[in-house]
CSV table of C-alpha atoms in Angstrom, one decimal:
chain,number,residue,atom,x,y,z
A,583,MET,CA,62.3,145.8,89.5
A,584,GLY,CA,63.5,148.2,92.2
A,585,THR,CA,60.0,149.1,93.7
A,586,TRP,CA,59.4,149.3,97.3
A,587,ASP,CA,55.7,150.7,97.5
A,588,ILE,CA,52.9,151.8,95.1
A,589,GLY,CA,53.5,155.6,95.2
A,590,PRO,CA,54.4,157.5,92.0
A,591,PHE,CA,58.2,157.8,93.3
A,592,ASP,CA,58.5,154.6,95.2
A,593,ASN,CA,60.8,152.9,92.5
A,594,ASP,CA,64.3,153.3,91.4
A,595,THR,CA,63.3,154.6,87.9
A,596,ALA,CA,61.0,157.4,89.2
A,597,ALA,CA,63.4,158.3,92.0
A,598,ASP,CA,66.1,158.7,89.3
A,599,PHE,CA,63.7,160.8,87.3
A,600,ALA,CA,63.2,163.1,90.2
A,601,GLY,CA,67.0,163.4,90.6
A,602,ASP,CA,67.3,164.3,86.9
A,603,LEU,CA,64.6,167.0,87.5
A,604,ASP,CA,66.5,168.4,90.4
A,605,GLU,CA,69.8,168.5,88.3
A,606,ALA,CA,68.0,170.3,85.4
A,607,THR,CA,67.6,174.0,85.1
A,608,MET,CA,64.2,175.4,85.8
A,609,GLU,CA,63.6,176.0,82.2
A,610,GLU,CA,64.3,172.4,81.3
A,611,ARG,CA,62.0,170.8,83.8
A,612,GLU,CA,58.7,171.4,82.1
A,613,SER,CA,60.0,169.9,78.7
A,614,MET,CA,61.5,166.9,80.8
A,615,ILE,CA,58.0,166.1,82.1
A,616,ARG,CA,56.3,166.9,78.8
A,617,ARG,CA,58.8,164.3,77.0
A,618,VAL,CA,58.2,161.6,79.5
A,619,LEU,CA,54.4,161.9,79.3
A,620,LYS,CA,54.4,162.1,75.5
A,621,ARG,CA,56.4,158.9,75.2
A,622,ALA,CA,54.1,156.9,77.5
A,623,ALA,CA,51.0,158.4,75.8
A,624,ALA,CA,52.1,157.8,72.4
A,625,PRO,CA,50.5,154.8,70.7
A,626,SER,CA,52.8,151.8,70.6
A,627,ASP,CA,52.7,148.1,70.6
A,628,TYR,CA,53.9,147.8,74.2
A,629,LEU,CA,54.7,150.3,77.2
A,630,ILE,CA,57.8,149.1,78.9
A,631,THR,CA,58.1,149.4,82.8
A,632,PRO,CA,60.7,152.2,83.0
A,633,ASP,CA,58.7,154.5,80.6
A,634,ALA,CA,55.4,153.8,82.6
A,635,GLU,CA,57.1,154.4,85.9
A,636,ARG,CA,58.6,157.8,84.8
A,637,ALA,CA,55.1,158.7,83.3
A,638,VAL,CA,53.3,158.0,86.7
A,639,ALA,CA,55.8,160.1,88.4
A,640,ALA,CA,55.4,163.0,85.9
A,641,ALA,CA,51.6,162.7,86.1
A,642,ALA,CA,51.8,162.9,89.9
A,643,LEU,CA,53.8,166.1,89.5
A,644,VAL,CA,51.0,167.5,87.1
A,645,VAL,CA,48.3,166.3,89.7
A,646,ALA,CA,50.2,168.2,92.4
A,647,GLN,CA,49.7,171.6,90.7
A,648,HIS,CA,46.0,170.9,89.9
A,649,PRO,CA,43.8,172.9,92.1
A,650,ASP,CA,42.1,169.6,93.4
A,651,GLY,CA,45.4,167.6,93.5
A,652,GLU,CA,47.6,166.8,96.4
A,653,PRO,CA,51.4,167.3,96.7
A,654,ALA,CA,53.4,164.5,95.1
A,655,CYS,CA,54.8,164.0,98.7
A,656,SER,CA,57.7,161.5,98.8
A,657,ASN,CA,61.1,161.4,100.0
A,658,TYR,CA,62.1,160.1,96.5
A,659,GLY,CA,60.3,162.9,94.5
A,660,PRO,CA,62.0,166.0,93.4
A,661,SER,CA,63.5,168.3,96.1
A,662,GLU,CA,63.8,171.3,93.9
A,663,PRO,CA,60.7,173.6,92.9
A,664,LEU,CA,59.1,173.0,89.6
A,665,PRO,CA,57.8,175.8,87.3
A,666,GLU,CA,54.1,176.2,86.9
A,667,LEU,CA,53.1,173.6,84.4
A,668,PRO,CA,50.9,174.5,81.7
A,669,ALA,CA,47.3,173.1,81.7
A,670,ASP,CA,47.7,171.1,78.5
A,671,LEU,CA,49.8,168.8,80.4
A,672,ARG,CA,46.9,167.5,82.3
A,673,THR,CA,45.4,166.0,79.1
A,674,LEU,CA,48.7,164.5,78.1
A,675,ALA,CA,49.1,162.9,81.7
A,676,VAL,CA,45.5,161.4,81.4
A,677,GLY,CA,46.7,159.8,78.2
A,678,ALA,CA,49.8,158.5,79.8
A,679,LEU,CA,48.0,157.1,82.8
A,680,ASP,CA,45.6,155.4,80.6
A,681,ARG,CA,48.5,153.7,78.6
A,682,VAL,CA,50.1,152.7,81.9
A,683,VAL,CA,47.0,150.6,83.0
A,684,ASP,CA,46.4,149.4,79.4
A,685,GLU,CA,46.6,145.7,78.6
A,686,ARG,CA,49.8,146.5,76.5
A,687,SER,CA,51.7,147.7,79.4
A,688,GLU,CA,54.4,145.6,81.0
A,689,ILE,CA,54.0,147.5,84.4
A,690,ALA,CA,50.2,146.7,84.4
A,691,GLU,CA,51.1,143.0,83.8
A,692,LEU,CA,53.7,143.0,86.7
A,693,TRP,CA,51.3,144.7,89.2
A,694,ASP,CA,48.5,142.3,88.2
A,695,GLU,CA,50.7,139.6,89.4
A,696,ALA,CA,51.4,141.4,92.8
A,697,PRO,CA,49.5,141.3,95.9
A,698,ASP,CA,49.4,145.2,96.1
A,699,GLY,CA,48.1,145.3,92.4
A,700,PRO,CA,44.7,146.4,93.2
A,701,ARG,CA,46.0,149.1,95.5
A,702,TRP,CA,48.4,150.3,92.7
A,703,ARG,CA,45.5,150.6,90.2
A,704,ARG,CA,43.4,152.6,92.7
A,705,ASP,CA,46.3,155.0,93.2
A,706,ILE,CA,46.6,155.4,89.3
A,707,THR,CA,42.8,155.9,89.1
A,708,ARG,CA,43.1,158.5,91.9
A,709,LEU,CA,45.7,160.4,89.9
A,710,ARG,CA,43.6,160.2,86.8
A,711,ASP,CA,40.4,161.3,88.4
A,712,VAL,CA,42.0,164.6,89.6
A,713,LEU,CA,42.9,165.5,86.1
A,714,ASP,CA,39.8,164.0,84.4
A,715,PRO,CA,37.0,163.5,87.0
A,716,PRO,CA,34.5,160.9,86.3
A,717,ASN,CA,31.0,162.1,85.5
A,718,PRO,CA,28.6,161.7,88.3
A,719,PRO,CA,25.8,159.0,87.9
A,720,GLN,CA,22.7,160.5,86.1
A,721,GLY,CA,19.7,160.6,88.5
A,722,GLU,CA,16.2,160.1,87.5
A,723,ALA,CA,14.8,162.4,85.0
A,724,LEU,CA,12.6,165.1,86.5
A,725,PHE,CA,10.3,165.4,83.2
A,726,GLU,CA,10.0,163.6,80.0
A,727,ILE,CA,11.4,165.2,76.8
C-alpha cells in the first residue's frame, strides 16, 4: 500500500486519480467523480482498498465545494480546476464514506491495524459530517406534550 499519511490524496491510488482528473476535459471530471463514488457506495460483499481510496479523494473534492467545507488542499490532489459539482453528489459521497469505514471494507481493516487508524477514522468522519452534519443532542424538554 503506497500510503504516506491519512489525507484523502496521501496515497498512490488517490494521487493517480487526481492526475486522471487533471488529464480529463472539464466536461468529463464530474462524471469521473460520480462514477468513483457510485462504485464505492454500491452494495457489495467487500470494498477493496483502491476503490475506497479513490472514493475518499472524490468525497474530499465534493466537500471542498460545500459551503461548510474546506479545500482539498494537497500537493497530490488535482491541480486543474473542477466544474461546480451538483448537490446530489453530497448524498452519494456520504454513502461512499459510510462504505469506506464499514466492516466489509479492506481499507478500514488495514487502518484499524495501523497506529494512525483512529486519526484516519476521525478524518473520514470530519468529511462525512460536513456533508451530513450530525443532529445536535436534544436538550431537556421545556414542557410536556
